[in-house]
PDB file of C-alpha atoms in Angstrom:
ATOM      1  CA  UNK A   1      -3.069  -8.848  22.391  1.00 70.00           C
ATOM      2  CA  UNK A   2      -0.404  -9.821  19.448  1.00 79.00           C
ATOM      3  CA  UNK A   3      -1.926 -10.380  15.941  1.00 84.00           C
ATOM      4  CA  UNK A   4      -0.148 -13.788  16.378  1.00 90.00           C
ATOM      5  CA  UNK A   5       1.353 -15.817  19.112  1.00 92.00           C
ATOM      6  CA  UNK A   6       3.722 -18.594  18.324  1.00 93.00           C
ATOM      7  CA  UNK A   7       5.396 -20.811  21.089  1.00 92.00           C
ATOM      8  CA  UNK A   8       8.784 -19.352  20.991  1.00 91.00           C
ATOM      9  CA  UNK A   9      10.276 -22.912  21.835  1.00 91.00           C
ATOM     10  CA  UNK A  10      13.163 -24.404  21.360  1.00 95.00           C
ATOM     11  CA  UNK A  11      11.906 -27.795  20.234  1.00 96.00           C
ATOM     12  CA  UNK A  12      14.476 -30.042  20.650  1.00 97.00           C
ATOM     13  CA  UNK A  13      14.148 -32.858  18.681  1.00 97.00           C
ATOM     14  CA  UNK A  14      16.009 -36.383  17.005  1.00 98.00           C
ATOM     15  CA  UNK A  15      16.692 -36.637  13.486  1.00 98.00           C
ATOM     16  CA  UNK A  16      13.689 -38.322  12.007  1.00 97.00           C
ATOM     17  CA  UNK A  17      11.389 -37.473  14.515  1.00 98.00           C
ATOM     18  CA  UNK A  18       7.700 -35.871  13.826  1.00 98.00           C
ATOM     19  CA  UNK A  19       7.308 -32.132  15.157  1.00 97.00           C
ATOM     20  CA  UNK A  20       4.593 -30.326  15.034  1.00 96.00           C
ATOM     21  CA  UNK A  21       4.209 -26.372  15.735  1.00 94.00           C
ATOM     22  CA  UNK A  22       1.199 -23.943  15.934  1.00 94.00           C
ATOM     23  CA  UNK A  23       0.001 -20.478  16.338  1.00 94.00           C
ATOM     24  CA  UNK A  24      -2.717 -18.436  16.828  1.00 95.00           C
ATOM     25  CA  UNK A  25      -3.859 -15.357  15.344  1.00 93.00           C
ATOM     26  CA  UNK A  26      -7.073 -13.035  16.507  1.00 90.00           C
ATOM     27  CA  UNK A  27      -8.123 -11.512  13.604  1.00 84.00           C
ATOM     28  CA  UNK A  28     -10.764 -13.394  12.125  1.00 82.00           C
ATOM     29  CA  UNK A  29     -10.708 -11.232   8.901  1.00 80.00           C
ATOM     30  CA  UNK A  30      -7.345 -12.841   8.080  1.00 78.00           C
ATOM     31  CA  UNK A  31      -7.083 -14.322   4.779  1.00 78.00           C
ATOM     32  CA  UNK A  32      -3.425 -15.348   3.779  1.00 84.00           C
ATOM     33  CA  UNK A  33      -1.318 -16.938   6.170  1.00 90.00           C
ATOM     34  CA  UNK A  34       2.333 -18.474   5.512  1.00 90.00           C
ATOM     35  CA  UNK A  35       5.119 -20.210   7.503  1.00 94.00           C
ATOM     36  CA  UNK A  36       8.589 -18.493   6.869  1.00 94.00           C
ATOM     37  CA  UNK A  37      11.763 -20.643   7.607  1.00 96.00           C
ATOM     38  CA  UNK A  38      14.666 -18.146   9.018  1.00 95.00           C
ATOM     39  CA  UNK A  39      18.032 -19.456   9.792  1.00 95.00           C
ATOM     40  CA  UNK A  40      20.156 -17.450  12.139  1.00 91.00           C
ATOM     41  CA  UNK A  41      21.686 -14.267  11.115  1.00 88.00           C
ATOM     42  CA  UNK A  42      19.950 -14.499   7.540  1.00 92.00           C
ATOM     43  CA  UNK A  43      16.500 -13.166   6.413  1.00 93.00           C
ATOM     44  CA  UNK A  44      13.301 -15.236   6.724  1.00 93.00           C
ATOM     45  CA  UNK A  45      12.516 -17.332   3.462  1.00 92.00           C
ATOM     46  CA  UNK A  46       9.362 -18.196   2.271  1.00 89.00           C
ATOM     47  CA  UNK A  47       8.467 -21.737   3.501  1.00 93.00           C
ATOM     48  CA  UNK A  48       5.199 -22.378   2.076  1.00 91.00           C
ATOM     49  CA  UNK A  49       1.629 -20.873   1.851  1.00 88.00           C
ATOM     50  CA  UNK A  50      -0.971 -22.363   3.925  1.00 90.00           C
ATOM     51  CA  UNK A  51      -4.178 -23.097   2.142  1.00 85.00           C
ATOM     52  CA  UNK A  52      -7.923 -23.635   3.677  1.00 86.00           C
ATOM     53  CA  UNK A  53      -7.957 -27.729   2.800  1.00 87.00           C
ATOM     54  CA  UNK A  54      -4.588 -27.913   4.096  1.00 88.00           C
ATOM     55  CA  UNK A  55      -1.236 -28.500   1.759  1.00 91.00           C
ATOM     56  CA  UNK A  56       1.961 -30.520   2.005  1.00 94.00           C
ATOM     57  CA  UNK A  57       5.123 -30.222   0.635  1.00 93.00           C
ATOM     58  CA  UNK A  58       7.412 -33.329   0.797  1.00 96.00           C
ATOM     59  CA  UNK A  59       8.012 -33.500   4.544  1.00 97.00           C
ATOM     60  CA  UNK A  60       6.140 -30.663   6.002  1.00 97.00           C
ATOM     61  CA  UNK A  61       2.359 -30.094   5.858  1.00 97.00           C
ATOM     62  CA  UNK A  62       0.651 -27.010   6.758  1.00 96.00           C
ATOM     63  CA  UNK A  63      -3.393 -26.749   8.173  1.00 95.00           C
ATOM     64  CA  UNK A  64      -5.471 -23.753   8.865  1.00 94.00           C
ATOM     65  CA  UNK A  65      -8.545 -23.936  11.195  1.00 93.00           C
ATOM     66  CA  UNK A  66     -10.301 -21.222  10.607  1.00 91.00           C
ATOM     67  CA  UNK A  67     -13.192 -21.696  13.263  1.00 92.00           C
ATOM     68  CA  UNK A  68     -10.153 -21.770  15.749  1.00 93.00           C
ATOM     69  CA  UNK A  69      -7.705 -19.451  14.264  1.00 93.00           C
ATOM     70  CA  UNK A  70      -4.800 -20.944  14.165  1.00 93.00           C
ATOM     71  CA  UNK A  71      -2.871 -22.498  11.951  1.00 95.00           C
ATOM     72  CA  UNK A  72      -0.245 -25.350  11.914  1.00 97.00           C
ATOM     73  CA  UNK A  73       3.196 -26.902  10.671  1.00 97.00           C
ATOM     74  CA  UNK A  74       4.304 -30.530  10.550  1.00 97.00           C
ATOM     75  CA  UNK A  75       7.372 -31.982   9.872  1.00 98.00           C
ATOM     76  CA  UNK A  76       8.078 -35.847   9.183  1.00 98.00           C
ATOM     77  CA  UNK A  77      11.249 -37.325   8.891  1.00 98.00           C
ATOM     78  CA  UNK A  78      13.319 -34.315  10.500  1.00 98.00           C
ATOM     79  CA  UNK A  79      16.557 -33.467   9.240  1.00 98.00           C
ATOM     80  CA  UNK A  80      19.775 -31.815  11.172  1.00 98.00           C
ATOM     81  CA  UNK A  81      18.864 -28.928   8.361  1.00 97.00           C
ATOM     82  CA  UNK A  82      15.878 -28.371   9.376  1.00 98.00           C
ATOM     83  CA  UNK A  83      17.224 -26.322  12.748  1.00 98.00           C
ATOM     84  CA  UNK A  84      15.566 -22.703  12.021  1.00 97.00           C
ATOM     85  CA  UNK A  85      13.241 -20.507  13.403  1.00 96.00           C
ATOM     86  CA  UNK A  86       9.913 -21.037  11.968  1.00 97.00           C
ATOM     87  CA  UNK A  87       7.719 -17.681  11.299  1.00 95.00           C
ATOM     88  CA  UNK A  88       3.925 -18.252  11.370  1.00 93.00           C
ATOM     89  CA  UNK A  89       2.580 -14.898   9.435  1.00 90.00           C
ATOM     90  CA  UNK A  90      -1.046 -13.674   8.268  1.00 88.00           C
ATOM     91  CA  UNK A  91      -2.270 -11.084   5.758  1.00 82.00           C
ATOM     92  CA  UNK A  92      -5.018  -8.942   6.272  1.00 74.00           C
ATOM     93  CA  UNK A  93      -5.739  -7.514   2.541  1.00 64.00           C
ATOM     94  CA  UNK A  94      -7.032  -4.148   3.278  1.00 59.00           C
ATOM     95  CA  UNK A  95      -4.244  -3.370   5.558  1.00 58.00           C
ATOM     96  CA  UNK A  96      -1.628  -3.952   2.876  1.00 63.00           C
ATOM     97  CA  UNK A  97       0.843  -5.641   5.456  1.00 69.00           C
ATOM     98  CA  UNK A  98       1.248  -9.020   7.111  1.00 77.00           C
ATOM     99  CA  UNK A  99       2.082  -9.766  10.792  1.00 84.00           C
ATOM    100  CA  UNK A 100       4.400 -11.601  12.020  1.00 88.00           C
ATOM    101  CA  UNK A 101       4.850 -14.496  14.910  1.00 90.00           C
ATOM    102  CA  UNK A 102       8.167 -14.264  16.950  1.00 90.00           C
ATOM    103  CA  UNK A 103       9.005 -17.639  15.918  1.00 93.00           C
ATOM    104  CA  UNK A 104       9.601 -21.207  17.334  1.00 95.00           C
ATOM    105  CA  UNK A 105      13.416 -22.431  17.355  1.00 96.00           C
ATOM    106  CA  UNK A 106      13.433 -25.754  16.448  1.00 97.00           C
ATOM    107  CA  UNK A 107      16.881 -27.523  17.192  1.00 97.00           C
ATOM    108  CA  UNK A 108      17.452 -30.989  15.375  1.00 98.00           C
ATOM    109  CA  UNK A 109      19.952 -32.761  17.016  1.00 97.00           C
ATOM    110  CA  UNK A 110      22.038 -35.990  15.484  1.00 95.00           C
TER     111      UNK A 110
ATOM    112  CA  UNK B   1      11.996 -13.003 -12.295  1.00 73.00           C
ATOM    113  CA  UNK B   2      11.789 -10.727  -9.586  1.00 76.00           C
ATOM    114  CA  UNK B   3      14.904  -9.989  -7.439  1.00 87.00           C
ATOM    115  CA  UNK B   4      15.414  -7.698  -4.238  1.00 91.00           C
ATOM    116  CA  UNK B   5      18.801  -5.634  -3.545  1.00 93.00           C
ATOM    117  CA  UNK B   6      19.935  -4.413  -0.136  1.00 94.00           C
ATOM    118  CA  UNK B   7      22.953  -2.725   1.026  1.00 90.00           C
ATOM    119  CA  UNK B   8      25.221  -2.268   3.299  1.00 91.00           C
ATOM    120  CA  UNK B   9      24.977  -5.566   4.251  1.00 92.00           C
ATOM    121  CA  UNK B  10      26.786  -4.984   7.793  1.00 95.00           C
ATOM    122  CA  UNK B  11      26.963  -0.832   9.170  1.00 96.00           C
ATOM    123  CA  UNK B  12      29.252   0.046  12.397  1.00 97.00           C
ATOM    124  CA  UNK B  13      27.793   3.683  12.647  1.00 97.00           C
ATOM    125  CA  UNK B  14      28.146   6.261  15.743  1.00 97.00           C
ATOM    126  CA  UNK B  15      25.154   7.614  17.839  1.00 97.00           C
ATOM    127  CA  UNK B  16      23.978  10.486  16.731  1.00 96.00           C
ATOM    128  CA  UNK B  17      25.035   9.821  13.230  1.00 97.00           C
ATOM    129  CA  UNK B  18      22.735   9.902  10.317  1.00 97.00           C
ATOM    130  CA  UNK B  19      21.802   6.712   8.570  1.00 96.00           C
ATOM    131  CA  UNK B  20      20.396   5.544   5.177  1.00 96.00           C
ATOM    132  CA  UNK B  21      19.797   2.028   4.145  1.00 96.00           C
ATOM    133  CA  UNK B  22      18.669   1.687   0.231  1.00 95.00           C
ATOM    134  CA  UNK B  23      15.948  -1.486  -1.153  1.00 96.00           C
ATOM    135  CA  UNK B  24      15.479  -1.666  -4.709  1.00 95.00           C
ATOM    136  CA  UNK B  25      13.347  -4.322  -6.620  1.00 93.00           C
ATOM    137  CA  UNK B  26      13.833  -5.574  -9.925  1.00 91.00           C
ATOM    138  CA  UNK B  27      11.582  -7.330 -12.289  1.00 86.00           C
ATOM    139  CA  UNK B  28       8.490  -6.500 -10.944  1.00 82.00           C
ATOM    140  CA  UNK B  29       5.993  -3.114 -10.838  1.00 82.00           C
ATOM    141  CA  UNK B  30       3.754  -0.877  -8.069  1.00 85.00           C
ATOM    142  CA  UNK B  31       5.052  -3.801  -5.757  1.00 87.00           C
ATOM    143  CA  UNK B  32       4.239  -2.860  -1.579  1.00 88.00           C
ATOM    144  CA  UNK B  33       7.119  -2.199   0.108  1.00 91.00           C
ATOM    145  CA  UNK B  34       7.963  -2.183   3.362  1.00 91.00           C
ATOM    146  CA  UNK B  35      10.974  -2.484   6.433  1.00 94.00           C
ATOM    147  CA  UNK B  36      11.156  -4.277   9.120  1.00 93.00           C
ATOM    148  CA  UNK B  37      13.501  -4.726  11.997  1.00 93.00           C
ATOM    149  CA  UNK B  38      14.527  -7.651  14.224  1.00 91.00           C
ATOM    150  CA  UNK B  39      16.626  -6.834  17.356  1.00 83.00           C
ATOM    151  CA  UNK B  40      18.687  -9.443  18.600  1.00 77.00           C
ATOM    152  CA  UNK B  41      16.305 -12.646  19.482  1.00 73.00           C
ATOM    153  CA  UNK B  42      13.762 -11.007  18.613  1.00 77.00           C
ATOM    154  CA  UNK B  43      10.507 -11.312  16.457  1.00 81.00           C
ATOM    155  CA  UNK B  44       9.906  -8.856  13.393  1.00 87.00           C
ATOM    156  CA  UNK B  45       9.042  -4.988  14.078  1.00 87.00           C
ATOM    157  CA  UNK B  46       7.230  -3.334  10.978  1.00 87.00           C
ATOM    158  CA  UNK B  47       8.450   0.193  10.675  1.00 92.00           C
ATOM    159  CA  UNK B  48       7.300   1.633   7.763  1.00 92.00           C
ATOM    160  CA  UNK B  49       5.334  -0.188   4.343  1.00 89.00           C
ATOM    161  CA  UNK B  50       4.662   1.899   1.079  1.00 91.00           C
ATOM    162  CA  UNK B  51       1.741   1.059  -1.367  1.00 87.00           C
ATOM    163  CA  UNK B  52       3.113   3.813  -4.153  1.00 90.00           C
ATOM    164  CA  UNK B  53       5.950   6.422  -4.902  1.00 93.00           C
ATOM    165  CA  UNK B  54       5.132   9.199  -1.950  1.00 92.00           C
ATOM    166  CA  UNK B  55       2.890   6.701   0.072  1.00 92.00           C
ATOM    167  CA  UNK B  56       4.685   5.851   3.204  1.00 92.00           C
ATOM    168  CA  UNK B  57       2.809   4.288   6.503  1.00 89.00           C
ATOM    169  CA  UNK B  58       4.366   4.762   9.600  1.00 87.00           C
ATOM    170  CA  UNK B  59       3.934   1.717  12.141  1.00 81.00           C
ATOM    171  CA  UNK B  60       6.181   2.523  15.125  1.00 78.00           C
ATOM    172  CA  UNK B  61       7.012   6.457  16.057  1.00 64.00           C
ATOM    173  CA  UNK B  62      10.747   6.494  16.299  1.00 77.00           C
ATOM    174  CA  UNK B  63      13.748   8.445  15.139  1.00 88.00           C
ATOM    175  CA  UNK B  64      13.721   6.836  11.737  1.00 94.00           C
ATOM    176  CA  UNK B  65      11.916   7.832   8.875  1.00 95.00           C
ATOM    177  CA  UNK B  66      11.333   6.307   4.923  1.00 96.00           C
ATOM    178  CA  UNK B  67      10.845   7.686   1.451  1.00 96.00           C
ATOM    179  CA  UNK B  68       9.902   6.081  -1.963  1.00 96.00           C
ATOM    180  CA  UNK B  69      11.317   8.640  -4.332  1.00 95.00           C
ATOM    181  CA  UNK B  70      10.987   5.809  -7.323  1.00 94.00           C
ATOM    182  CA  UNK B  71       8.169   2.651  -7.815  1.00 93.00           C
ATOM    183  CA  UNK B  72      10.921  -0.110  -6.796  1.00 93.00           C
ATOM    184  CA  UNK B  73      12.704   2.345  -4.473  1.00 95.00           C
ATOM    185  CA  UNK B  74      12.499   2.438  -1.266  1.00 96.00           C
ATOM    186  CA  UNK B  75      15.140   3.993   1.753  1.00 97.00           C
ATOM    187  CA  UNK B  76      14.949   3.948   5.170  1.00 96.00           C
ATOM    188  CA  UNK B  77      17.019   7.329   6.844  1.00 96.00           C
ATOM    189  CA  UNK B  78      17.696   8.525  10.360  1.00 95.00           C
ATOM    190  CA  UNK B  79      19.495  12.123  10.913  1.00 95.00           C
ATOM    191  CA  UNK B  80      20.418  11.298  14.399  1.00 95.00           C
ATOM    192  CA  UNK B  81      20.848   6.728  15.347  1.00 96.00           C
ATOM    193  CA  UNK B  82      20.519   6.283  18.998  1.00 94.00           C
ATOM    194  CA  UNK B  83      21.997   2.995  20.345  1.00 94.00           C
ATOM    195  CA  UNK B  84      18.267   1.186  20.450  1.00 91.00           C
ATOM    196  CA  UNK B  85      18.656   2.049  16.850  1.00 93.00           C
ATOM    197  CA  UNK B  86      20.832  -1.233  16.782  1.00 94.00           C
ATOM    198  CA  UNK B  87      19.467  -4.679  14.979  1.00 94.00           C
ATOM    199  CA  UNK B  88      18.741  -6.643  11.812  1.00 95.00           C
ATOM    200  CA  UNK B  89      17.100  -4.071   8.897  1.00 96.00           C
ATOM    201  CA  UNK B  90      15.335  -6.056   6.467  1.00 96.00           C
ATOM    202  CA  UNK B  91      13.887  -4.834   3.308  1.00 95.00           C
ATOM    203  CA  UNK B  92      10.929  -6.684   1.569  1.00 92.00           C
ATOM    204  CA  UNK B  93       8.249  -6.664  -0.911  1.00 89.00           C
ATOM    205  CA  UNK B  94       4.494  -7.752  -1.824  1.00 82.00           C
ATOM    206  CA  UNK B  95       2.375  -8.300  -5.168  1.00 73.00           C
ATOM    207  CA  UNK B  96      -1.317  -8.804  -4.819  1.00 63.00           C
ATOM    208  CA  UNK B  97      -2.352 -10.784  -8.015  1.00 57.00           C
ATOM    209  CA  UNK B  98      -5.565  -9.225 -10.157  1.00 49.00           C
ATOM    210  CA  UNK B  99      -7.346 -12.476  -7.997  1.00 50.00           C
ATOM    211  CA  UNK B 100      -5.925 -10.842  -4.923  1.00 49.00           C
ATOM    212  CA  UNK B 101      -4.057 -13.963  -3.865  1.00 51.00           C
ATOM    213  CA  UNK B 102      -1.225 -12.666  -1.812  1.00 54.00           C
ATOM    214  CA  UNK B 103       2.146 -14.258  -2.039  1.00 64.00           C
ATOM    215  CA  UNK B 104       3.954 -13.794   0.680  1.00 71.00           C
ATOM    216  CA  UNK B 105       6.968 -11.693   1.369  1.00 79.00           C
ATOM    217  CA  UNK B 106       9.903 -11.724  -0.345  1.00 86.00           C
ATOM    218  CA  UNK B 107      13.139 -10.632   2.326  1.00 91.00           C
ATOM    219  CA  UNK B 108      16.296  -8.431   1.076  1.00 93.00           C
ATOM    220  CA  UNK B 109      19.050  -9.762   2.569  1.00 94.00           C
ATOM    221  CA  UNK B 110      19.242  -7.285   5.486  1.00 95.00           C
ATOM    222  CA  UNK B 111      21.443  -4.793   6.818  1.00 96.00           C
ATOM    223  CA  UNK B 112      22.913  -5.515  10.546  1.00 95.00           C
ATOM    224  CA  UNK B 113      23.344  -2.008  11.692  1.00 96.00           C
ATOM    225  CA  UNK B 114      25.100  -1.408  15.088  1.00 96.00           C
ATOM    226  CA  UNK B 115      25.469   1.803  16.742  1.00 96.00           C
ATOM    227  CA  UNK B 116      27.826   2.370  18.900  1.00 97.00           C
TER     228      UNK B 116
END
């Protein structure tokens, strides 16, 4: 089984539509978790950290269930430059390494 | 502030010849390092991640191989590339703050190596 499982997508979606992604992750000693934004052909960026009472930044908001284990991204108002693949990843501490998700394309279209 | 240097950016490179792809990191100390690789549509392979100078942690047996001669050093070699060798090479690193808060990743800009 994958440390975490995204839905690889492609969400195609209107500009100013609401989109919503999630993933999963099975180990429940996970204790960071993040959503990376990587456009094509360039290297993931650092989105935003995802915090237990859940966090927003301007358009998107992030949640993490922890009784669940899994962890979520929403985005309001959706622009054409939003189109990425979005990276759901989690850090285990005493492993020293985080694990990735494949990614979820989303595709805003005009 | 803390910035990450990777190069080649792009490598056309023969099988069977050797490879090495350099990361260094400025502005920052005893930072975890580690490479990844994405093939083409694909998610992100951890190959090797380093917690000190010497300390390397292999992930994936392969044909590849990594070395941290220096604290913000860190180089990922190969004496022989097979084609599979072939994809996106990214370089990134990790600070665990004294309340063990993890950041996140920070990416190089990668290395798209193709063997041909």
């Amino acid at each position: 089984r994958k440390e975490v499982e995204q839905d690889p997508g492609p969400f195609n979606v209107p500009e100013g539509a609401t989109v919503a992604f999630n993933c999963t992750y099975s180990n429940s000693a996970s204790q960071s978790f993040f959503w990376y934004r990587q456009d094509c052909r360039k290297e993931p960026k650092l989105l935003m950290s995802v915090y237990s009472s859940g966090n927003e930044d301007g358009r998107f908001t992030a949640q993490l269930n922890r009784a669940s284990q899994y962890i979520s991204l929403l985005i309001r108002d959706s622009k054409l430059s939003d189109s990425a693949t979005y990276l759901c990843v989690v850090n285990i501490y005493n492993f020293n390494k985080f694990y990735f998700g494949s990614g979820t394309k989303l595709n805003v279209k005009p | 502030s803390q910035t990450i240097h990777q190069w080649p950016a792009t490598l056309v490179q023969p099988v069977g010849s050797p490879l090495s792809l350099e990361c260094t990191v400025e502005g920052t100390s005893n930072p975890n390092l580690y490479w990844y690789r994405q093939a083409a549509g694909r998610g992100l392979q951890l190959l090797f991640y380093s917690v000190g100078i010497g300390q390397i942690s292999s992930e994936v047996p392969q044909n590849l191989s990594a070395s941290r001669p220096q604290d913000r050093q860190f180089i990922l070699s190969s004496k022989k590339l097979l084609l599979s060798d072939s994809g996106f090479y990214l370089c990134a690193w990790s600070v665990i703050s004294p309340l063990r808060e993890e950041r996140g990743y920070t990416f190089g800009s990668g290395t798209r190596l193709t063997v041909v």
